[in-house]
mmCIF file of C-alpha atoms in Angstrom:
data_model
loop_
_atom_site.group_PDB
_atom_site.id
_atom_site.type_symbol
_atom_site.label_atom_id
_atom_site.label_comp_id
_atom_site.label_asym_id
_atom_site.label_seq_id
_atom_site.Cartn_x
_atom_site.Cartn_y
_atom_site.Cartn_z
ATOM 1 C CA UNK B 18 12.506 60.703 -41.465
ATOM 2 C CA UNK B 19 14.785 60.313 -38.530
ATOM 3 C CA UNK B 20 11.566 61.575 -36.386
ATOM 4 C CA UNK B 21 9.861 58.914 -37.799
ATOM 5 C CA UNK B 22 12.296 56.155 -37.392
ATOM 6 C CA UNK B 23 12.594 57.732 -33.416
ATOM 7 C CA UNK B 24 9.450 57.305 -32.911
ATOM 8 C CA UNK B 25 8.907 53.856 -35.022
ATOM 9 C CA UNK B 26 11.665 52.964 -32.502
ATOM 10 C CA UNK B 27 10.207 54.124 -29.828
ATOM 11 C CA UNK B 28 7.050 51.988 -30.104
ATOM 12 C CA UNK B 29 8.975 49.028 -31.046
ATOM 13 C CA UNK B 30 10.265 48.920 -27.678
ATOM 14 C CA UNK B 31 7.403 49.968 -25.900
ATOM 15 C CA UNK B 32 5.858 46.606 -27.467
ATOM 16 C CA UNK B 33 8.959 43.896 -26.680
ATOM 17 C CA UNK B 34 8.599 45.782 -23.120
ATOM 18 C CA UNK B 35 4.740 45.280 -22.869
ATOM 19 C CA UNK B 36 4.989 41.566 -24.626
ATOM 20 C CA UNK B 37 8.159 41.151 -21.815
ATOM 21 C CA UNK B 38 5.459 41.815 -19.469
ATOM 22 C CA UNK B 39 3.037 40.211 -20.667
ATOM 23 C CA UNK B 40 4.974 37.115 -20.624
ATOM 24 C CA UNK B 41 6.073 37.196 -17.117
ATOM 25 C CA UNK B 42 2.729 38.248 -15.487
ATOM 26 C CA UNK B 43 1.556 34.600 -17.517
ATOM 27 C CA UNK B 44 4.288 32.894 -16.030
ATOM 28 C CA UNK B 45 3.317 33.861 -12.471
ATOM 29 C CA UNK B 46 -0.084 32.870 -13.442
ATOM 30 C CA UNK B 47 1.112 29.391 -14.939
ATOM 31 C CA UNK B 48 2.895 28.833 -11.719
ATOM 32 C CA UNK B 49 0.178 29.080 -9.072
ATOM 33 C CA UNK B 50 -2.255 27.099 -11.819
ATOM 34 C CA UNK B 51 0.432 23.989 -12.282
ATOM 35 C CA UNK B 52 2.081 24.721 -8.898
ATOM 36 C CA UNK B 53 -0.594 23.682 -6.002
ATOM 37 C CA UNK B 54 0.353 23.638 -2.643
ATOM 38 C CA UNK B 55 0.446 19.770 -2.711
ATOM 39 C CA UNK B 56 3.486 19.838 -5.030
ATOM 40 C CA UNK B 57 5.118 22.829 -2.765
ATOM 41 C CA UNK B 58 8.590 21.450 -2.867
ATOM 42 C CA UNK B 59 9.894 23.062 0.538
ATOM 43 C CA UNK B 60 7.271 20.868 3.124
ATOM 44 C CA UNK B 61 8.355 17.638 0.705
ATOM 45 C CA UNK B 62 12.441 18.731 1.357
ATOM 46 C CA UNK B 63 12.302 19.239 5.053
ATOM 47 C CA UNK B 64 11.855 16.135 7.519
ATOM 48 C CA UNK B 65 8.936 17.482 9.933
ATOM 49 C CA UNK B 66 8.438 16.431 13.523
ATOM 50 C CA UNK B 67 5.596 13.957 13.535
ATOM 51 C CA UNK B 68 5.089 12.880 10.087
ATOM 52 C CA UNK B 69 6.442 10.695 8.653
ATOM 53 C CA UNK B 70 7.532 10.993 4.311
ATOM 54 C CA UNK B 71 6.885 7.767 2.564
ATOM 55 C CA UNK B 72 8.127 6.971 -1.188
ATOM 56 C CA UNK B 73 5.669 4.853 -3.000
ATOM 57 C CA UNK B 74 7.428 3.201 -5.901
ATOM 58 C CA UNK B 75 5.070 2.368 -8.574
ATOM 59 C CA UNK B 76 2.384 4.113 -6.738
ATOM 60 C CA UNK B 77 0.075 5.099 -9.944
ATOM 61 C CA UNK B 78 -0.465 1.007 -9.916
ATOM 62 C CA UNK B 79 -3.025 -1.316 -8.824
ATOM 63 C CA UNK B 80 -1.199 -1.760 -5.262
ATOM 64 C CA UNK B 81 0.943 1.327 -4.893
ATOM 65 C CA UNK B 82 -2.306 3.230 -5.337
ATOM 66 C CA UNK B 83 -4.414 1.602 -3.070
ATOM 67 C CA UNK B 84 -1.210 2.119 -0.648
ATOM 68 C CA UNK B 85 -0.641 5.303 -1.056
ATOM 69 C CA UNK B 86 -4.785 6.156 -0.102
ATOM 70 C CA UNK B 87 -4.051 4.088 3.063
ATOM 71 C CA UNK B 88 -0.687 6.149 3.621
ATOM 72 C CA UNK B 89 -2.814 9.251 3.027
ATOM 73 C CA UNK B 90 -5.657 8.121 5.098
ATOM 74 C CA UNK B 91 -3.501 7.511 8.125
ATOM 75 C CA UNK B 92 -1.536 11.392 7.824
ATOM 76 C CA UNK B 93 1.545 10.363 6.173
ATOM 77 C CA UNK B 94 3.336 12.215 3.703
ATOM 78 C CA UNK B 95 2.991 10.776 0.166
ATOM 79 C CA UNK B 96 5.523 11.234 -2.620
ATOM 80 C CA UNK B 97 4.513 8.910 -5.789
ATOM 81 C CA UNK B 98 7.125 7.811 -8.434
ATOM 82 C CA UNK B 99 5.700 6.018 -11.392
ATOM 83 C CA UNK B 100 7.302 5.709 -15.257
ATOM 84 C CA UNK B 101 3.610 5.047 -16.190
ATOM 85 C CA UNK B 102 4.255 2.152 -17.810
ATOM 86 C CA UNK B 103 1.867 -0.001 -15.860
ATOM 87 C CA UNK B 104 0.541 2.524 -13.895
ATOM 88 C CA UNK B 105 -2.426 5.097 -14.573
ATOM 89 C CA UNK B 106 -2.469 8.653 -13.775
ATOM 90 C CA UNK B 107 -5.885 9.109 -13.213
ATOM 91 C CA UNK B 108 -5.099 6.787 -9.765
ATOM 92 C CA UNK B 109 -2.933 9.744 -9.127
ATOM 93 C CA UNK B 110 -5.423 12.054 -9.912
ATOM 94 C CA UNK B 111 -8.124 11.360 -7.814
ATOM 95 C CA UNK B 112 -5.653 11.111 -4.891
ATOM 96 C CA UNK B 113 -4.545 14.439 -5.727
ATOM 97 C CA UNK B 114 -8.525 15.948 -5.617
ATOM 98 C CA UNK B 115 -8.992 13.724 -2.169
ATOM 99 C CA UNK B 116 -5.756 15.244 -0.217
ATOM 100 C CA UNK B 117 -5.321 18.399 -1.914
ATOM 101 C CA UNK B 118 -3.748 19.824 1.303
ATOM 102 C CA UNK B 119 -0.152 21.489 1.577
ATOM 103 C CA UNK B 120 2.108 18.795 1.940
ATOM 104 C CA UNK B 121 0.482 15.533 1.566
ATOM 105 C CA UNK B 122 0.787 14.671 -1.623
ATOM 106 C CA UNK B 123 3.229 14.704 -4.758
ATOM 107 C CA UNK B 124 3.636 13.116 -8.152
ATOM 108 C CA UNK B 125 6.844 12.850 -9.638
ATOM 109 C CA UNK B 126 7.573 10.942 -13.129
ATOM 110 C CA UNK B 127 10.627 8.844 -13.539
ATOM 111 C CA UNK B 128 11.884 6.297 -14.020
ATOM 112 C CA UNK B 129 13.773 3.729 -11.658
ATOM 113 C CA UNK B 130 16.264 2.525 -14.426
ATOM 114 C CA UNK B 131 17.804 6.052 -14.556
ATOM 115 C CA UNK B 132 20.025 6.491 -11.330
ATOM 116 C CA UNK B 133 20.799 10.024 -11.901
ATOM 117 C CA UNK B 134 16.972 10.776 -11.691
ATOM 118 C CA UNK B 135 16.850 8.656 -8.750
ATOM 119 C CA UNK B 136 19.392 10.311 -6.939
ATOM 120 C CA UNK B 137 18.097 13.956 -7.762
ATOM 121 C CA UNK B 138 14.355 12.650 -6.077
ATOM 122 C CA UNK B 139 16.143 11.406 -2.846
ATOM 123 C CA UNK B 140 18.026 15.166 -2.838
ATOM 124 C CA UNK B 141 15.577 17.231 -3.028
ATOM 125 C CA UNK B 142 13.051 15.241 -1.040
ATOM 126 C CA UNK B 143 13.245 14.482 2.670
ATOM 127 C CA UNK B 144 12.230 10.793 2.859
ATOM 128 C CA UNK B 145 11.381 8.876 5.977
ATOM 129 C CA UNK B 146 10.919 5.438 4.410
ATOM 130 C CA UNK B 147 10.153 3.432 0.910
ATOM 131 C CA UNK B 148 7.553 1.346 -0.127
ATOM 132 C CA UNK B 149 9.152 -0.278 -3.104
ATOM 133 C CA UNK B 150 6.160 -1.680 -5.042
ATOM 134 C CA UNK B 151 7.176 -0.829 -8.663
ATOM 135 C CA UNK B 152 7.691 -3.455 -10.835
ATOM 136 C CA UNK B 153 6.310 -6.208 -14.063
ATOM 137 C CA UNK B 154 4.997 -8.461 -13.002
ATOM 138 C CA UNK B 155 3.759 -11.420 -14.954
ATOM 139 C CA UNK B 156 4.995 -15.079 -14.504
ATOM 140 C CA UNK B 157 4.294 -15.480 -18.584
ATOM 141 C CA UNK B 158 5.602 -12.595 -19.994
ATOM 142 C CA UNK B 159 8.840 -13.122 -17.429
ATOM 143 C CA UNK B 160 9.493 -15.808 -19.624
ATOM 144 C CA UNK B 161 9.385 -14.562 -22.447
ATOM 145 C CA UNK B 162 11.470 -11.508 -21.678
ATOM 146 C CA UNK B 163 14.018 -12.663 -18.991
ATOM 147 C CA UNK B 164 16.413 -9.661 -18.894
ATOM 148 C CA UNK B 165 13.884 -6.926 -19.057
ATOM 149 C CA UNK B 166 12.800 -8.203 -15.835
ATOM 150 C CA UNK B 167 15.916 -8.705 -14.403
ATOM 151 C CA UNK B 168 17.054 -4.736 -15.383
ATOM 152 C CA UNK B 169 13.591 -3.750 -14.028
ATOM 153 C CA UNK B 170 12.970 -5.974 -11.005
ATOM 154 C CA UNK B 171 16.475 -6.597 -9.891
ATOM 155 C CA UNK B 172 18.524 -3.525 -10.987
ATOM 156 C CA UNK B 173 16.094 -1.013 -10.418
ATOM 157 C CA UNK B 174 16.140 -2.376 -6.998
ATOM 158 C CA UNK B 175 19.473 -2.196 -6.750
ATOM 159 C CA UNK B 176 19.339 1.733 -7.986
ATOM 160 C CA UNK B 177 16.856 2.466 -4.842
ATOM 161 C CA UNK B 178 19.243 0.893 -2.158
ATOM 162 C CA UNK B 179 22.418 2.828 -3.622
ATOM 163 C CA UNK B 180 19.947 6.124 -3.338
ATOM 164 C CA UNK B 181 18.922 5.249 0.213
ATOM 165 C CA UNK B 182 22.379 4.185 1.566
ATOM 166 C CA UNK B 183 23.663 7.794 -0.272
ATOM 167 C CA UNK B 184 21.069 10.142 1.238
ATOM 168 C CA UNK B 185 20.445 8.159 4.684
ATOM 169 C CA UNK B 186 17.385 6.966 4.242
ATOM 170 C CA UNK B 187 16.891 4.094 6.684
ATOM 171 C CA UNK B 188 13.856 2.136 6.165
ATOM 172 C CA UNK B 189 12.193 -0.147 3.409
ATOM 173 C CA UNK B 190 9.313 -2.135 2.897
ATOM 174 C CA UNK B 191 9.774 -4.403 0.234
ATOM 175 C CA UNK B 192 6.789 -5.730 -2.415
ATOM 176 C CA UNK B 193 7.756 -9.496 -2.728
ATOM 177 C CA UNK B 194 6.284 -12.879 -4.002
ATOM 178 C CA UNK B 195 4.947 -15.940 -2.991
ATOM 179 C CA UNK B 196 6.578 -16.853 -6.604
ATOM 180 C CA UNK B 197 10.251 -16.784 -5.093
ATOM 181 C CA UNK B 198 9.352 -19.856 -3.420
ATOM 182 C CA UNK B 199 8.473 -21.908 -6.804
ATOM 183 C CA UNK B 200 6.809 -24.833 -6.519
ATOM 184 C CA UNK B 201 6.974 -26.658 -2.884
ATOM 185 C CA UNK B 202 6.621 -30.203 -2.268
ATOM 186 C CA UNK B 203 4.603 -29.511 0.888
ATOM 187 C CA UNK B 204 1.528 -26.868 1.751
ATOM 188 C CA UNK B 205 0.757 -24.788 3.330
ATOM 189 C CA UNK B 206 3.917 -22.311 2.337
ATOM 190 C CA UNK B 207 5.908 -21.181 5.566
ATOM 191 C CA UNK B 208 8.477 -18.442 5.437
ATOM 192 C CA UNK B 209 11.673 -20.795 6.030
ATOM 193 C CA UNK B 210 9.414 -22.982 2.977
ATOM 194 C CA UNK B 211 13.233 -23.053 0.768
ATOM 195 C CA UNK B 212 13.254 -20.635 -1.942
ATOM 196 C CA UNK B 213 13.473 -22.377 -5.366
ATOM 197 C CA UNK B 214 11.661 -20.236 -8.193
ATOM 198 C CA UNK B 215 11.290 -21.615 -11.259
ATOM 199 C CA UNK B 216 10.490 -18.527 -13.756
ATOM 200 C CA UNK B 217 12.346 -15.380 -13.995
ATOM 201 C CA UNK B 218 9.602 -13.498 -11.887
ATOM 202 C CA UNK B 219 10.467 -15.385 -9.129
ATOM 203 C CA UNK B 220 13.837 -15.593 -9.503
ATOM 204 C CA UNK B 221 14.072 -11.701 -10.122
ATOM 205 C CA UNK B 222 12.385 -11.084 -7.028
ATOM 206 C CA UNK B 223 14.223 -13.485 -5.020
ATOM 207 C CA UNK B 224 17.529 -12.050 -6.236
ATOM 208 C CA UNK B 225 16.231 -8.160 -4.988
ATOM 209 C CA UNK B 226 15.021 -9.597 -1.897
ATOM 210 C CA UNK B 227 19.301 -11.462 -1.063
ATOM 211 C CA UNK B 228 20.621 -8.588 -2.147
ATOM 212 C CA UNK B 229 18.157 -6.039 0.364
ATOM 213 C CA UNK B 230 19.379 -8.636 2.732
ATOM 214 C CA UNK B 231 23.063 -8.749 2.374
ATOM 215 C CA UNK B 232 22.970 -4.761 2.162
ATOM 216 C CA UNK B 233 21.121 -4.733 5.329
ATOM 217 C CA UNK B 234 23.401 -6.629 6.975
ATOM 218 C CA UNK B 235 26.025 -3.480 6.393
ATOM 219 C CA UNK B 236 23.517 -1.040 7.782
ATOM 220 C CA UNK B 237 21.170 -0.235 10.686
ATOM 221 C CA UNK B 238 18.676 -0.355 7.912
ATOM 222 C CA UNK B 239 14.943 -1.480 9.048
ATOM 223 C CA UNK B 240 13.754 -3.719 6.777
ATOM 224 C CA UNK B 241 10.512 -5.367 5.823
ATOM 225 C CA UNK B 242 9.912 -7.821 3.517
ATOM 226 C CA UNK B 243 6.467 -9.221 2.252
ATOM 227 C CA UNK B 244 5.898 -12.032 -0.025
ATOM 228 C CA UNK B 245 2.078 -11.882 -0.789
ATOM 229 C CA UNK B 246 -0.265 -14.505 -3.178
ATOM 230 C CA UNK B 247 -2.790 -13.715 -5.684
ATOM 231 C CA UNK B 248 -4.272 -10.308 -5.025
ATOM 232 C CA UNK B 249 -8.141 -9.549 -5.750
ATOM 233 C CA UNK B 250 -10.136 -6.505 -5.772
ATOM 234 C CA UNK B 251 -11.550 -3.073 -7.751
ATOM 235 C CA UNK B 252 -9.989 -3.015 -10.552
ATOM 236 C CA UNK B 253 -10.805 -3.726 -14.311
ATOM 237 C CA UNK B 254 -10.817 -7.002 -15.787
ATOM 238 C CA UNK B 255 -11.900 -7.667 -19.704
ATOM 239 C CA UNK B 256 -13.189 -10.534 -19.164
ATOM 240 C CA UNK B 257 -11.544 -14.311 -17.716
ATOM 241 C CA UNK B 258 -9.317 -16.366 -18.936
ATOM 242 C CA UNK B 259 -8.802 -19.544 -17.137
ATOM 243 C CA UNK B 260 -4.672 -20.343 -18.432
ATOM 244 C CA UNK B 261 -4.548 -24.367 -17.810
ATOM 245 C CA UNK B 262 -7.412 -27.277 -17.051
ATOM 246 C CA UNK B 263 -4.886 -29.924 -17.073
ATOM 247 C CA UNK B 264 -3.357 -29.245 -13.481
ATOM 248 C CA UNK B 265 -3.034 -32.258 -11.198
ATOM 249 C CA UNK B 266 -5.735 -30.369 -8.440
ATOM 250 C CA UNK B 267 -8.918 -31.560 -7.726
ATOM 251 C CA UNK B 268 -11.273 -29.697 -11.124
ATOM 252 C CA UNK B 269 -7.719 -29.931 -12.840
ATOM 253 C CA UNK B 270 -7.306 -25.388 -12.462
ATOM 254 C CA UNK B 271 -4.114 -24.206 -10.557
ATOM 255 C CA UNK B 272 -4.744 -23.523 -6.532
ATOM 256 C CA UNK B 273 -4.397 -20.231 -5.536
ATOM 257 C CA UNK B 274 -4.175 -17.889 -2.018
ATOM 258 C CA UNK B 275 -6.109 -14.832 -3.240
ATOM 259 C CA UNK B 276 -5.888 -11.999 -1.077
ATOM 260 C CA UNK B 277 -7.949 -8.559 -0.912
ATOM 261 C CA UNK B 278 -6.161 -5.893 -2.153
ATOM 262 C CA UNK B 279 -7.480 -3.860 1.348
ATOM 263 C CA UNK B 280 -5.650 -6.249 3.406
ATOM 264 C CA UNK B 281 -2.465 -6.183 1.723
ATOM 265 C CA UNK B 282 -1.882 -2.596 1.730
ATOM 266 C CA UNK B 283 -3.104 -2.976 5.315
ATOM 267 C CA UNK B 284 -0.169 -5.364 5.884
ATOM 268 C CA UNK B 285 1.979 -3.007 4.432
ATOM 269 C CA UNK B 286 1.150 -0.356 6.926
ATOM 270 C CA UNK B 287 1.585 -2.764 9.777
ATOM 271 C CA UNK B 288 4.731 -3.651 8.757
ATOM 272 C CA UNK B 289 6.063 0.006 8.100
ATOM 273 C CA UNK B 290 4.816 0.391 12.027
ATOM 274 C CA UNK B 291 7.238 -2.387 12.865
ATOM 275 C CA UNK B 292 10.086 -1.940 11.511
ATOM 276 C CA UNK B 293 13.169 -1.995 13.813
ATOM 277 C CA UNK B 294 16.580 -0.938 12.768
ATOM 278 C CA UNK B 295 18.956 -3.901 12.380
ATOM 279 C CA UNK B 296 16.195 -5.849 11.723
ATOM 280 C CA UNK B 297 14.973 -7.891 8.053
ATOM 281 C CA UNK B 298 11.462 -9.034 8.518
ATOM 282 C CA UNK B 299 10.096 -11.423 6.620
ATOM 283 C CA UNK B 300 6.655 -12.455 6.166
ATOM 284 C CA UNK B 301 3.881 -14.430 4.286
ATOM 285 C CA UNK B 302 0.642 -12.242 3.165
ATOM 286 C CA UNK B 303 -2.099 -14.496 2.187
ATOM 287 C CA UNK B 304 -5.170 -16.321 3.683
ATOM 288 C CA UNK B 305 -4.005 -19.499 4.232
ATOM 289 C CA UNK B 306 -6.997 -20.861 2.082
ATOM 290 C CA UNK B 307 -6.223 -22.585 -1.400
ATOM 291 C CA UNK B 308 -9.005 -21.594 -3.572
ATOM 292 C CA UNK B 309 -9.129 -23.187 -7.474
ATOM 293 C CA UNK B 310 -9.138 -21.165 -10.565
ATOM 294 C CA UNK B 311 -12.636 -22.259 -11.074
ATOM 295 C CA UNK B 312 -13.641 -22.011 -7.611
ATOM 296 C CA UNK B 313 -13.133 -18.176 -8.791
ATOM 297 C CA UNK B 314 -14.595 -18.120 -11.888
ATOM 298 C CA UNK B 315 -18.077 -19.503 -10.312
ATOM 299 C CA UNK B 316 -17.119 -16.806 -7.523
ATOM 300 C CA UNK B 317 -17.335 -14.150 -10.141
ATOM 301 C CA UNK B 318 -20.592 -15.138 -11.819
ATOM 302 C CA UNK B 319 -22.091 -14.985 -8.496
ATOM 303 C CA UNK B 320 -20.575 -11.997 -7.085
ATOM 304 C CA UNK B 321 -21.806 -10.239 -10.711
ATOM 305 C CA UNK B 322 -25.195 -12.378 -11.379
ATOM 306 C CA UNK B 323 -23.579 -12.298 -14.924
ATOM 307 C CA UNK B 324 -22.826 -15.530 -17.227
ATOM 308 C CA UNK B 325 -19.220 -14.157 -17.844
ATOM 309 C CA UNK B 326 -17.736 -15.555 -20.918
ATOM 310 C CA UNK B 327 -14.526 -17.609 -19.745
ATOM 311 C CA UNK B 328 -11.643 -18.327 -22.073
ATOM 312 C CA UNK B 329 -9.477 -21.776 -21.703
ATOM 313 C CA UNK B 330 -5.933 -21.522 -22.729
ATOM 314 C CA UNK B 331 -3.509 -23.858 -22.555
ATOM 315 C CA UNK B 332 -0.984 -23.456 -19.448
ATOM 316 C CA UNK B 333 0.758 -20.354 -18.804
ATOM 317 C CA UNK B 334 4.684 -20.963 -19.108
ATOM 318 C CA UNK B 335 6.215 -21.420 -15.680
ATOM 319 C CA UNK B 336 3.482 -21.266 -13.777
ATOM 320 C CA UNK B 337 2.903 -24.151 -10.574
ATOM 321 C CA UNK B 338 -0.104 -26.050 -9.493
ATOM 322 C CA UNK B 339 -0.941 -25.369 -6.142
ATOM 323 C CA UNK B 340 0.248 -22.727 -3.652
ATOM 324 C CA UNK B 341 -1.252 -21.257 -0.495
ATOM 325 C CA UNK B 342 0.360 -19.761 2.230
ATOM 326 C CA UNK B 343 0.870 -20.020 6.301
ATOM 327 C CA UNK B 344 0.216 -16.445 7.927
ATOM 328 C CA UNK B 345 0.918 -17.601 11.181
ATOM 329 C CA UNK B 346 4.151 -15.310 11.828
ATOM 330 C CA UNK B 347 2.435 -12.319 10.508
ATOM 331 C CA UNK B 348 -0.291 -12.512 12.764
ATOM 332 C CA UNK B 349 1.627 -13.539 15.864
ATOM 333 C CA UNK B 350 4.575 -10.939 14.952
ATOM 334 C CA UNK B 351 2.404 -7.982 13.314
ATOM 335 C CA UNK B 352 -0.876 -9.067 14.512
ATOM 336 C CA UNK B 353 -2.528 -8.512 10.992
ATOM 337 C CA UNK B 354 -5.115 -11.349 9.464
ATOM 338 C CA UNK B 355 -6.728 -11.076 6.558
ATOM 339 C CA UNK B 356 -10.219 -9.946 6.995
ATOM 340 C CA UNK B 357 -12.172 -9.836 3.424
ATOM 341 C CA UNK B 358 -11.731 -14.028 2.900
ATOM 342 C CA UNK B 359 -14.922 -13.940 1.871
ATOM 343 C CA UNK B 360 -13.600 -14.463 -2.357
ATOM 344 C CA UNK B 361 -17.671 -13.744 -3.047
ATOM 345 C CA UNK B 362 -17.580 -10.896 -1.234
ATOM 346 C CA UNK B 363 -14.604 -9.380 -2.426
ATOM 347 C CA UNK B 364 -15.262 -9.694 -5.966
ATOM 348 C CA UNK B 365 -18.907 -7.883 -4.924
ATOM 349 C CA UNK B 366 -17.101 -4.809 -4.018
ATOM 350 C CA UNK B 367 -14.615 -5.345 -7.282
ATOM 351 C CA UNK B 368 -18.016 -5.305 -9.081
ATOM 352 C CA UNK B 369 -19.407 -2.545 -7.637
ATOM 353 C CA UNK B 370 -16.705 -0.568 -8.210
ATOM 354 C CA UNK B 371 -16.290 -1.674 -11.900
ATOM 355 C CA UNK B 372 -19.963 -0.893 -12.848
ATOM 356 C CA UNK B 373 -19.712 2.687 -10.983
ATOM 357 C CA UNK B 374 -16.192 3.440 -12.972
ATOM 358 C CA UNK B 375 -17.067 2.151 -16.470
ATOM 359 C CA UNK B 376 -13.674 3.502 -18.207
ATOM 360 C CA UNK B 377 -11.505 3.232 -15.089
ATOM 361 C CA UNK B 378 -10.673 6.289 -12.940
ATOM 362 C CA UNK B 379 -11.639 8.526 -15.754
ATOM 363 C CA UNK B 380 -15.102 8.969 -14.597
ATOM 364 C CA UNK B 381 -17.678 7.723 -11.450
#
């Protein structure tokens, strides 16, 4: 019997050993499979002579994404930080199988809100600048839920500054609004146009963009901050809905700037290009051409050849009439211009896109 038990003993340990094993060897294998040299976290840690490390805020979104493929494009470093609220991680995906290379390209998920998180990203990461694009952002639903977009637009803002300031990062590009400027008496809509927003969008925004300002002041920060209008381009929309007919504008729709989403992101690289420490630019991204709601709609069932089916609604709560903007500074300062005006054109390639990615950036 006490053979027996030896020997029962024996193989019992033999097997913990070999399932010990076992379980490390998978490890290791786990690792190099869920590990790829895009996510190594040494090249992200270290600041490297000629390249520069962006963070994209909010860069599984509409903008942030199309940013970060710009970013990528032109050789910078890429780290993404999206909650996935509003974002979509296929975005990130695709990214991830166009710049699979060491070094260009990470995903982490957090969340802006939590500080502690925040700070741990700016530790272990060596940043260069921020591209703070992450955000809600609908005038409606701003009115309907004030705080939550003061915590998220305001405070969270607040959270990336403190992070900056603590681990030396020194410059920021800033994703602003045309809606901190409310409602104007006069068009087109200049930068010193007085800021007077009249929703809780607006006002959020306005309120990250003083307090960038007054930090800045403290620093040798280099800041940039853009204040774009309605942005167009490929991305899914079920169906229209046209939110107000009773506007005082000439078909009775509100007026808006729409800009391509190509040129934005392209604004936001020319800015990142010029920033200069000590220095808060501001600037208008738009067209500088008012086009109607309906003027769009007609715009999309050309661009598509398809009668879409268009919803009216009554008027979106705190939304304005008319607003269009003056890019003058931007182009003499930056010397950027919006190049897809064309709003038939645009919408093409939005089409195009659509049709060839039928359930988003899951497939096509």
């Amino acid at each position: 019997m006490d053979f027996l038990d030896s020997r029962r003993k024996s193989n019992s340990a033999g097997k913990v050993i070999a399932v010990a094993f076992f379980i490390a060897v998978c490890i290791v294998m786990l690792k190099q499979v869920y590990s790829p040299s895009y996510t190594s976290p040494d090249m992200f840690s270290q600041h490297e002579l000629g390249v520069t490390h962006v963070l994209v805020t909010g860069g599984a979104g509409y903008i942030g994404s199309h940013a970060a493929l710009r970013l990528l494009k032109d050789s910078y470093r890429v780290t993404i930080v999206d909650n996935l609220s509003r974002g979509n991680l296929g975005a990130v995906k695709v990214l991830q199988e166009l710049f699979p290379e060491p070094g260009r390209l990470q995903f982490i998920y957090a969340d802006l809100g939590d500080a502690k998180a925040v700070n741990k990203i700016f530790a272990e990461n060596a940043f260069d600048a921020v591209m703070h694009f992450a955000a809600v952002a609908y005038v409606g639903e701003s009115t309907i839920e004030p705080l939550r977009y003061y915590h998220n637009i305001t405070s969270n803002t607040l959270v990336v500054l403190e992070a900056m300031a603590a681990h030396n990062v020194k410059t920021l590009i800033y994703s602003s609004t045309c809606a901190t400027y409310g409602e104007p008496i006069k068009m087109p809509i200049r930068e010193e146009t007085p800021q007077l927003p009249i929703n809780p969008y607006g006002k959020a925004k306005k309120m990250a963009e003083d307090i960038i300002i007054d930090f800045s002041n403290t620093t040798d920060m280099a800041v940039m901050i853009l204040r774009y209008f309605n942005v167009i381009g490929s991305r899914i929309i079920p169906g229209l809905k046209v939110k107000g007919t009773d506007y005082k504008t000439a078909d009775g729709t509100c007026v808006r700037d729409y800009i391509d989403v190509t040129d934005l992101v392209d604004a936001h690289v020319k800015a990142l290009a010029h920033a200069k420490p000590r220095k808060v630019g501001i600037y208008n991204v738009g067209t500088g051409k008012g086009r109607s709601v309906k003027e769009f709609v007609d715009a999309c069932k050309k661009a598509t050849g398809v009668d879409i089916k268009v919803e009216y609604l009554d008027r979106r709560p705190g939304d304005y009439a008319e607003v269009f903007s003056d890019p003058s500074k931007i182009k003499q300062e930056l010397s950027w211009t919006a190049q897809y005006t064309d709003l038939q054109k645009s919408l093409q390639v939005a089409w195009k896109w659509q049709k060839s990615h039928l359930n988003g950036y899951g497939h096509g």
